[in-house]
GROMACS .gro file of C-alpha atoms in nm:
model
  414
    1ALA     CA    1  -2.253   1.226  -0.777
    2GLU     CA    2  -2.185   1.572  -0.919
    3LEU     CA    3  -2.078   1.423  -1.253
    4GLU     CA    4  -2.402   1.222  -1.257
    5ARG     CA    5  -2.611   1.526  -1.174
    6GLU     CA    6  -2.449   1.718  -1.461
    7GLU     CA    7  -2.513   1.418  -1.696
    8PHE     CA    8  -2.152   1.360  -1.784
    9GLU     CA    9  -2.073   1.059  -2.000
   10LEU     CA   10  -1.693   1.070  -1.993
   11PRO     CA   11  -1.503   0.777  -1.846
   12LEU     CA   12  -1.379   0.854  -1.492
   13LEU     CA   13  -1.032   0.732  -1.397
   14ILE     CA   14  -0.937   0.735  -1.026
   15GLY     CA   15  -0.577   0.723  -0.912
   16GLY     CA   16  -0.322   0.860  -0.666
   17ALA     CA   17  -0.151   0.755  -0.344
   18THR     CA   18  -0.460   0.772  -0.120
   19THR     CA   19  -0.692   0.582  -0.358
   20SER     CA   20  -0.742   0.211  -0.415
   21ARG     CA   21  -0.948  -0.030  -0.623
   22THR     CA   22  -1.163  -0.111  -0.318
   23HIS     CA   23  -1.224   0.257  -0.234
   24THR     CA   24  -1.318   0.325  -0.598
   25ALA     CA   25  -1.556   0.026  -0.606
   26VAL     CA   26  -1.720   0.099  -0.268
   27LYS     CA   27  -1.736   0.477  -0.262
   28ILE     CA   28  -1.739   0.598  -0.624
   29GLU     CA   29  -1.822   0.355  -0.906
   30GLU     CA   30  -2.185   0.290  -0.812
   31ARG     CA   31  -2.262   0.661  -0.808
   32TYR     CA   32  -2.170   0.726  -1.174
   33SER     CA   33  -2.339   0.572  -1.475
   34SER     CA   34  -2.042   0.599  -1.707
   35PRO     CA   35  -1.731   0.377  -1.683
   36THR     CA   36  -1.530   0.432  -1.364
   37VAL     CA   37  -1.193   0.259  -1.328
   38HIS     CA   38  -0.919   0.269  -1.066
   39VAL     CA   39  -0.581   0.310  -1.237
   40LEU     CA   40  -0.281   0.237  -1.022
   41ASP     CA   41  -0.047   0.477  -1.201
   42ALA     CA   42  -0.093   0.761  -1.455
   43SER     CA   43   0.133   0.581  -1.700
   44ARG     CA   44  -0.135   0.310  -1.733
   45CYS     CA   45  -0.413   0.547  -1.830
   46VAL     CA   46  -0.342   0.516  -2.202
   47GLY     CA   47  -0.402   0.141  -2.203
   48VAL     CA   48  -0.720   0.171  -1.997
   49LEU     CA   49  -0.859   0.449  -2.218
   50GLY     CA   50  -0.766   0.253  -2.529
   51ARG     CA   51  -0.980  -0.040  -2.413
   52LEU     CA   52  -1.269   0.186  -2.300
   53LEU     CA   53  -1.280   0.374  -2.629
   54SER     CA   54  -1.249   0.065  -2.849
   55ALA     CA   55  -1.554   0.038  -3.071
   56GLU     CA   56  -1.533  -0.343  -3.066
   57LYS     CA   57  -1.437  -0.413  -2.700
   58GLY     CA   58  -1.518  -0.097  -2.503
   59ALA     CA   59  -1.865  -0.193  -2.386
   60ALA     CA   60  -1.751  -0.543  -2.286
   61TYR     CA   61  -1.454  -0.402  -2.093
   62ALA     CA   62  -1.674  -0.150  -1.909
   63GLU     CA   63  -1.916  -0.433  -1.814
   64GLU     CA   64  -1.626  -0.648  -1.700
   65VAL     CA   65  -1.508  -0.367  -1.468
   66ARG     CA   66  -1.859  -0.318  -1.329
   67ASP     CA   67  -1.888  -0.691  -1.249
   68GLU     CA   68  -1.544  -0.694  -1.091
   69TYR     CA   69  -1.626  -0.394  -0.867
   70ALA     CA   70  -1.957  -0.545  -0.767
   71ARG     CA   71  -1.764  -0.849  -0.636
   72VAL     CA   72  -1.520  -0.614  -0.455
   73ARG     CA   73  -1.815  -0.442  -0.289
   74GLU     CA   74  -1.963  -0.772  -0.178
   75LYS     CA   75  -1.632  -0.887  -0.027
   76HIS     CA   76  -1.592  -0.555   0.144
   77ALA     CA   77  -1.944  -0.581   0.289
   78GLU     CA   78  -1.867  -0.929   0.419
   79ARG     CA   79  -1.551  -0.807   0.592
   80SER     CA   80  -1.740  -0.515   0.740
   81ARG     CA   81  -2.007  -0.750   0.879
   82GLU     CA   82  -1.741  -0.972   1.032
   83ARG     CA   83  -1.556  -0.683   1.195
   84LYS     CA   84  -1.798  -0.550   1.453
   85LEU     CA   85  -1.762  -0.192   1.565
   86LEU     CA   86  -1.752  -0.107   1.929
   87THR     CA   87  -1.965   0.174   2.062
   88LEU     CA   88  -1.767   0.494   2.114
   89GLU     CA   89  -1.809   0.448   2.490
   90GLN     CA   90  -1.664   0.095   2.467
   91ALA     CA   91  -1.373   0.216   2.253
   92ARG     CA   92  -1.294   0.492   2.500
   93SER     CA   93  -1.294   0.242   2.783
   94ARG     CA   94  -1.015   0.058   2.597
   95ALA     CA   95  -0.795   0.362   2.538
   96PHE     CA   96  -0.419   0.355   2.580
   97HIS     CA   97  -0.324   0.472   2.929
   98THR     CA   98   0.004   0.615   3.048
   99ALA     CA   99   0.097   0.600   3.415
  100TRP     CA  100   0.141   0.979   3.417
  101GLY     CA  101   0.260   0.975   3.778
  102GLU     CA  102   0.564   0.777   3.663
  103TYR     CA  103   0.633   0.970   3.341
  104GLU     CA  104   0.749   1.333   3.311
  105PRO     CA  105   0.682   1.479   2.964
  106PRO     CA  106   0.990   1.659   2.830
  107ALA     CA  107   0.973   2.041   2.805
  108PRO     CA  108   1.109   2.194   2.482
  109ARG     CA  109   1.442   2.370   2.495
  110GLN     CA  110   1.316   2.623   2.241
  111PRO     CA  111   0.935   2.658   2.272
  112GLY     CA  112   0.732   2.877   2.045
  113VAL     CA  113   0.735   2.933   1.667
  114HIS     CA  114   1.048   2.909   1.456
  115VAL     CA  115   1.070   3.007   1.087
  116ILE     CA  116   1.312   2.864   0.830
  117GLU     CA  117   1.298   3.124   0.556
  118ASP     CA  118   1.541   2.974   0.307
  119GLN     CA  119   1.637   2.612   0.365
  120PRO     CA  120   1.942   2.519   0.149
  121LEU     CA  121   1.837   2.234  -0.077
  122ARG     CA  122   2.180   2.073  -0.065
  123GLU     CA  123   2.135   2.004   0.306
  124LEU     CA  124   1.824   1.804   0.227
  125VAL     CA  125   1.979   1.569  -0.028
  126PRO     CA  126   2.126   1.325   0.229
  127TYR     CA  127   1.773   1.284   0.375
  128ILE     CA  128   1.604   1.187   0.049
  129ASP     CA  129   1.427   0.850   0.051
  130TRP     CA  130   1.478   0.742  -0.311
  131THR     CA  131   1.266   0.428  -0.291
  132PRO     CA  132   0.929   0.608  -0.347
  133PHE     CA  133   1.088   0.800  -0.637
  134PHE     CA  134   1.155   0.476  -0.825
  135GLN     CA  135   0.812   0.339  -0.729
  136ALA     CA  136   0.653   0.645  -0.893
  137TRP     CA  137   0.815   0.528  -1.217
  138GLU     CA  138   0.689   0.169  -1.156
  139LEU     CA  139   1.037   0.039  -1.072
  140SER     CA  140   0.984  -0.185  -0.770
  141GLY     CA  141   1.265  -0.237  -0.527
  142ARG     CA  142   1.445  -0.059  -0.248
  143TYR     CA  143   1.714   0.195  -0.305
  144PRO     CA  144   2.012   0.149  -0.346
  145ALA     CA  145   1.968  -0.224  -0.416
  146ILE     CA  146   1.739  -0.144  -0.711
  147LEU     CA  147   2.038   0.002  -0.900
  148ASP     CA  148   2.180  -0.347  -0.930
  149ASP     CA  149   1.852  -0.531  -0.973
  150PRO     CA  150   1.882  -0.788  -1.257
  151ARG     CA  151   1.543  -0.682  -1.398
  152PHE     CA  152   1.519  -0.308  -1.329
  153GLY     CA  153   1.881  -0.211  -1.260
  154GLU     CA  154   1.968  -0.066  -1.595
  155GLN     CA  155   1.651   0.147  -1.611
  156ALA     CA  156   1.694   0.248  -1.249
  157ARG     CA  157   2.053   0.366  -1.297
  158ALA     CA  158   1.960   0.564  -1.609
  159LEU     CA  159   1.670   0.728  -1.426
  160TYR     CA  160   1.883   0.802  -1.121
  161ASP     CA  161   2.155   0.962  -1.336
  162ASP     CA  162   1.895   1.184  -1.505
  163ALA     CA  163   1.741   1.273  -1.171
  164ALA     CA  164   2.077   1.356  -1.021
  165GLY     CA  165   2.149   1.597  -1.310
  166VAL     CA  166   1.812   1.771  -1.276
  167LEU     CA  167   1.848   1.783  -0.898
  168GLU     CA  168   2.189   1.950  -0.929
  169SER     CA  169   2.044   2.209  -1.166
  170MET     CA  170   1.758   2.276  -0.919
  171ILE     CA  171   2.012   2.331  -0.640
  172GLU     CA  172   2.275   2.529  -0.828
  173GLY     CA  173   2.032   2.747  -1.025
  174GLY     CA  174   1.841   2.855  -0.717
  175ARG     CA  175   1.519   2.820  -0.917
  176VAL     CA  176   1.357   2.596  -0.651
  177ARG     CA  177   1.337   2.721  -0.293
  178ALA     CA  178   1.239   2.563   0.039
  179SER     CA  179   1.095   2.722   0.348
  180GLY     CA  180   0.928   2.601   0.665
  181VAL     CA  181   0.788   2.681   1.007
  182LEU     CA  182   0.758   2.482   1.327
  183GLY     CA  183   0.600   2.546   1.662
  184LEU     CA  184   0.611   2.380   2.005
  185PHE     CA  185   0.307   2.460   2.222
  186PRO     CA  186   0.180   2.383   2.571
  187ALA     CA  187  -0.089   2.115   2.534
  188THR     CA  188  -0.324   1.884   2.722
  189ALA     CA  189  -0.548   1.596   2.622
  190LEU     CA  190  -0.916   1.691   2.639
  191GLY     CA  191  -1.078   1.356   2.605
  192ASP     CA  192  -1.016   1.253   2.245
  193ASP     CA  193  -0.918   1.608   2.151
  194ILE     CA  194  -0.596   1.798   2.214
  195GLY     CA  195  -0.601   2.144   2.361
  196ILE     CA  196  -0.324   2.389   2.261
  197TYR     CA  197  -0.253   2.691   2.485
  198GLN     CA  198  -0.103   3.037   2.461
  199GLY     CA  199   0.101   3.019   2.781
  200SER     CA  200   0.268   2.758   3.000
  201ASP     CA  201  -0.006   2.803   3.263
  202ARG     CA  202  -0.237   2.632   3.011
  203ARG     CA  203  -0.527   2.865   3.080
  204ASP     CA  204  -0.566   3.043   2.749
  205LEU     CA  205  -0.688   2.781   2.498
  206VAL     CA  206  -0.597   2.889   2.146
  207ALA     CA  207  -0.695   2.575   1.955
  208ARG     CA  208  -0.884   2.254   2.022
  209VAL     CA  209  -0.778   1.989   1.773
  210PRO     CA  210  -1.059   1.731   1.737
  211GLY     CA  211  -0.952   1.368   1.734
  212LEU     CA  212  -1.091   1.028   1.641
  213ARG     CA  213  -1.051   0.696   1.819
  214GLN     CA  214  -1.018   0.346   1.673
  215GLN     CA  215  -1.361   0.186   1.703
  216PHE     CA  216  -1.304  -0.164   1.572
  217GLY     CA  217  -1.290  -0.455   1.814
  218LYS     CA  218  -0.952  -0.608   1.895
  219SER     CA  219  -0.943  -0.963   2.030
  220ASP     CA  220  -0.588  -0.948   2.161
  221GLY     CA  221  -0.642  -0.678   2.423
  222ARG     CA  222  -0.461  -0.407   2.235
  223PRO     CA  223  -0.587  -0.056   2.310
  224ASN     CA  224  -0.816   0.144   2.082
  225LEU     CA  225  -0.592   0.437   2.008
  226ALA     CA  226  -0.646   0.811   1.960
  227LEU     CA  227  -0.361   1.060   1.915
  228ALA     CA  228  -0.476   1.233   2.234
  229ASP     CA  229  -0.368   0.922   2.432
  230PHE     CA  230  -0.006   1.035   2.384
  231VAL     CA  231  -0.059   1.375   2.549
  232ALA     CA  232  -0.099   1.424   2.924
  233PRO     CA  233  -0.455   1.513   3.031
  234LYS     CA  234  -0.497   1.823   3.249
  235GLU     CA  235  -0.608   1.616   3.549
  236SER     CA  236  -0.274   1.433   3.546
  237GLY     CA  237  -0.096   1.741   3.669
  238ARG     CA  238   0.177   1.691   3.408
  239GLN     CA  239   0.295   1.971   3.177
  240ASP     CA  240   0.295   1.837   2.819
  241TRP     CA  241   0.357   1.981   2.474
  242LEU     CA  242   0.255   1.935   2.110
  243GLY     CA  243   0.450   2.032   1.799
  244ALA     CA  244   0.331   2.143   1.459
  245PHE     CA  245   0.509   2.206   1.127
  246VAL     CA  246   0.467   2.306   0.765
  247VAL     CA  247   0.749   2.269   0.511
  248THR     CA  248   0.770   2.313   0.138
  249ALA     CA  249   1.026   2.259  -0.138
  250GLY     CA  250   0.785   2.375  -0.408
  251HIS     CA  251   0.856   2.744  -0.457
  252GLY     CA  252   0.962   2.795  -0.818
  253VAL     CA  253   0.855   2.445  -0.931
  254PRO     CA  254   0.554   2.547  -1.143
  255GLU     CA  255   0.759   2.810  -1.325
  256LEU     CA  256   1.052   2.572  -1.390
  257CYS     CA  257   0.820   2.298  -1.513
  258ALA     CA  258   0.642   2.546  -1.742
  259GLU     CA  259   0.977   2.627  -1.907
  260PHE     CA  260   1.050   2.261  -1.970
  261GLU     CA  261   0.699   2.200  -2.103
  262LYS     CA  262   0.730   2.501  -2.333
  263ASP     CA  263   1.033   2.331  -2.482
  264HIS     CA  264   0.831   2.004  -2.508
  265ASP     CA  265   1.057   1.845  -2.244
  266ASP     CA  266   0.784   1.675  -2.039
  267TYR     CA  267   1.028   1.422  -1.902
  268ARG     CA  268   1.235   1.682  -1.713
  269ALA     CA  269   0.920   1.860  -1.599
  270ILE     CA  270   0.799   1.538  -1.441
  271LEU     CA  271   1.142   1.481  -1.288
  272VAL     CA  272   1.135   1.827  -1.127
  273ARG     CA  273   0.793   1.765  -0.973
  274ALA     CA  274   0.896   1.421  -0.845
  275LEU     CA  275   1.222   1.554  -0.700
  276ALA     CA  276   1.044   1.848  -0.534
  277ASP     CA  277   0.817   1.598  -0.361
  278ARG     CA  278   1.119   1.404  -0.242
  279LEU     CA  279   1.289   1.721  -0.118
  280ALA     CA  280   0.977   1.823   0.076
  281GLU     CA  281   0.966   1.485   0.246
  282ALA     CA  282   1.341   1.514   0.313
  283PHE     CA  283   1.285   1.856   0.464
  284ALA     CA  284   1.016   1.707   0.693
  285GLU     CA  285   1.258   1.432   0.794
  286ARG     CA  286   1.547   1.668   0.860
  287LEU     CA  287   1.335   1.916   1.058
  288HIS     CA  288   1.189   1.634   1.273
  289GLN     CA  289   1.542   1.527   1.351
  290GLN     CA  290   1.632   1.884   1.450
  291VAL     CA  291   1.324   1.898   1.672
  292ARG     CA  292   1.430   1.582   1.857
  293LEU     CA  293   1.791   1.692   1.889
  294THR     CA  294   1.765   2.067   1.956
  295TYR     CA  295   1.431   2.250   1.941
  296TRP     CA  296   1.252   2.007   2.168
  297GLY     CA  297   1.562   1.812   2.262
  298TYR     CA  298   1.391   1.505   2.405
  299ALA     CA  299   1.631   1.280   2.212
  300ALA     CA  300   1.939   1.498   2.221
  301SER     CA  301   2.179   1.203   2.211
  302GLU     CA  302   2.019   1.036   1.912
  303GLU     CA  303   2.263   0.917   1.646
  304MET     CA  304   2.103   0.769   1.338
  305GLU     CA  305   2.186   0.713   0.972
  306ASN     CA  306   1.933   0.795   0.699
  307GLU     CA  307   1.820   0.432   0.677
  308GLY     CA  308   1.715   0.444   1.043
  309LEU     CA  309   1.526   0.762   0.980
  310ILE     CA  310   1.344   0.606   0.684
  311GLN     CA  311   1.255   0.307   0.903
  312GLU     CA  312   1.125   0.547   1.170
  313GLU     CA  313   1.344   0.396   1.442
  314TYR     CA  314   1.349   0.723   1.639
  315ARG     CA  315   1.132   0.825   1.933
  316GLY     CA  316   0.814   1.017   1.856
  317ILE     CA  317   0.590   1.055   1.555
  318ARG     CA  318   0.477   1.328   1.309
  319PRO     CA  319   0.130   1.228   1.183
  320ALA     CA  320  -0.027   1.446   0.914
  321PRO     CA  321  -0.390   1.561   0.889
  322GLY     CA  322  -0.560   1.357   0.617
  323TYR     CA  323  -0.364   1.039   0.688
  324PRO     CA  324  -0.469   0.725   0.880
  325ALA     CA  325  -0.431   0.847   1.241
  326CYS     CA  326  -0.609   1.176   1.175
  327PRO     CA  327  -0.804   1.142   0.848
  328ASP     CA  328  -0.984   1.481   0.856
  329HIS     CA  329  -0.798   1.711   0.616
  330SER     CA  330  -0.986   2.017   0.744
  331VAL     CA  331  -0.781   2.001   1.067
  332LYS     CA  332  -0.496   2.154   0.863
  333ARG     CA  333  -0.677   2.491   0.903
  334ALA     CA  334  -0.608   2.491   1.280
  335LEU     CA  335  -0.250   2.382   1.224
  336PHE     CA  336  -0.188   2.657   0.966
  337ASP     CA  337  -0.347   2.921   1.191
  338LEU     CA  338  -0.132   2.820   1.489
  339LEU     CA  339   0.184   2.867   1.284
  340ASP     CA  340   0.062   3.158   1.066
  341ALA     CA  341   0.195   2.922   0.802
  342GLU     CA  342   0.066   3.097   0.492
  343ARG     CA  343   0.252   3.417   0.576
  344GLN     CA  344   0.560   3.244   0.714
  345THR     CA  345   0.611   2.985   0.437
  346GLY     CA  346   0.404   3.094   0.137
  347VAL     CA  347   0.212   2.764   0.148
  348SER     CA  348  -0.163   2.806   0.113
  349LEU     CA  349  -0.466   2.580   0.155
  350THR     CA  350  -0.727   2.520  -0.115
  351ASP     CA  351  -1.098   2.489  -0.040
  352SER     CA  352  -1.047   2.116  -0.003
  353TYR     CA  353  -0.740   2.167   0.220
  354ALA     CA  354  -0.482   2.056  -0.032
  355MET     CA  355  -0.154   2.246   0.002
  356LEU     CA  356  -0.005   2.476  -0.262
  357PRO     CA  357   0.273   2.442  -0.366
  358ALA     CA  358   0.202   2.071  -0.401
  359ALA     CA  359   0.553   1.973  -0.279
  360SER     CA  360   0.459   2.054   0.084
  361VAL     CA  361   0.424   1.856   0.404
  362ALA     CA  362   0.240   1.945   0.728
  363GLY     CA  363   0.181   1.760   1.051
  364TRP     CA  364   0.207   1.732   1.428
  365TYR     CA  365   0.494   1.630   1.655
  366PHE     CA  366   0.441   1.393   1.950
  367SER     CA  367   0.724   1.308   2.189
  368HIS     CA  368   0.575   1.031   2.404
  369PRO     CA  369   0.800   0.721   2.387
  370ALA     CA  370   0.499   0.494   2.326
  371SER     CA  371   0.357   0.713   2.047
  372THR     CA  372   0.314   0.510   1.731
  373TYR     CA  373   0.159   0.542   1.386
  374PHE     CA  374  -0.182   0.374   1.350
  375GLY     CA  375  -0.494   0.385   1.138
  376ILE     CA  376  -0.833   0.494   1.274
  377GLY     CA  377  -1.015   0.253   1.041
  378ARG     CA  378  -1.393   0.278   1.017
  379VAL     CA  379  -1.597   0.493   1.253
  380GLY     CA  380  -1.961   0.465   1.348
  381ARG     CA  381  -2.243   0.715   1.360
  382ASP     CA  382  -2.206   0.768   1.734
  383GLN     CA  383  -1.847   0.880   1.696
  384VAL     CA  384  -1.917   1.098   1.393
  385ARG     CA  385  -2.194   1.281   1.582
  386ASP     CA  386  -1.969   1.322   1.882
  387TYR     CA  387  -1.680   1.439   1.663
  388ALA     CA  388  -1.902   1.694   1.484
  389ALA     CA  389  -2.013   1.839   1.817
  390ARG     CA  390  -1.655   1.866   1.937
  391ALA     CA  391  -1.535   2.019   1.606
  392GLY     CA  392  -1.827   2.269   1.607
  393VAL     CA  393  -1.962   2.160   1.266
  394GLU     CA  394  -2.281   1.997   1.136
  395VAL     CA  395  -2.284   1.619   1.114
  396ALA     CA  396  -2.313   1.639   0.736
  397GLU     CA  397  -1.994   1.849   0.728
  398ALA     CA  398  -1.810   1.596   0.943
  399GLU     CA  399  -1.931   1.312   0.721
  400ARG     CA  400  -1.801   1.499   0.419
  401TRP     CA  401  -1.444   1.515   0.553
  402LEU     CA  402  -1.455   1.167   0.705
  403ALA     CA  403  -1.626   1.001   0.407
  404PRO     CA  404  -1.354   0.739   0.342
  405SER     CA  405  -1.364   0.636   0.711
  406LEU     CA  406  -1.740   0.599   0.755
  407ALA     CA  407  -1.864   0.254   0.857
  408TYR     CA  408  -2.207   0.335   0.717
  409GLU     CA  409  -2.364   0.494   0.409
  410LYS     CA  410  -2.443   0.858   0.448
  411GLY     CA  411  -2.814   0.919   0.448
  412SER     CA  412  -2.905   0.562   0.551
  413VAL     CA  413  -3.127   0.506   0.850
  414GLY     CA  414  -2.969   0.394   1.174
   0.00000   0.00000   0.00000
């Protein structure tokens, strides 16, 4: 809409892990007069731009994309009509319920805030999930099997060897640094929100984290989940806890990449960024394991190889603000304030709540044995209004942060 207001005519290409063709068609393309195309991967931009800028075929290609996205919108609308939303009251009546009288939430062995000032990168290497690394280079297949894949194996092995060399230089040279912070806090469920407290008496509320609940109907009797369902409510009489963390493996990455780019070595600059992302995710994985084994200690006897960690076979979850179970990125502000994360780790938040350095991960820790990852899906006006009131913001502000999750068009009557 802003590009349209400023009368831009440049083609707009949308891509990245949290985008899709459907999202581009439904939420973006209609709002901009110039060509708008979802591109799965940055490496494909050249081909798309070549077609858009072709004097002979550019206009026809742009029209073809518009027609395709119109069909995508129609199909999306049909699915939305078929999937009826519950009212917020109905969704809450179908919440997941724990028999709190029969379950005692585990108390952390080491409550409070803990800072990891200089995490050795070499300790993170065994926790790297290499599969997304190869996917980023459009080499489909799971690691390590992809190294022997009849179609991609040769390319994959060459890429892996290059990556291993760059990774070793990042570790040995000390040019890239990792740091993190975690906290384990007394908590209670406050309806769909989670209250976090200063002391174990749970009287001094220091943060109220607003939550959303699944609102779509389920014919099989499954509950409509909210993250707060996995935390004991105050009326249960149980003492429960919530964890939070911020980790980064991005300190020094921009400077190192700039050196490679100055020498026209874009390939190694891209490798450094991709490897830093993998190290940050590995840091999050390793720290979560340490939380389960020692800091919180609710799974102290856990023994698991890296494949089991990748498959999330452990107890508990670590959902991140901005992802399906808690899609509001602005909640990162409360998380960062709880941990004093900017001072403790050097990670900062932009105006749109992206993290800098980019190779950073933040999220919450839940210990409940039934806690599971899920997607909120679409939410209705009644929940957005309720959420805005609980978050202490205007409805328009809540709609801004929840835009991809809205089951209605902003500004429409209803």
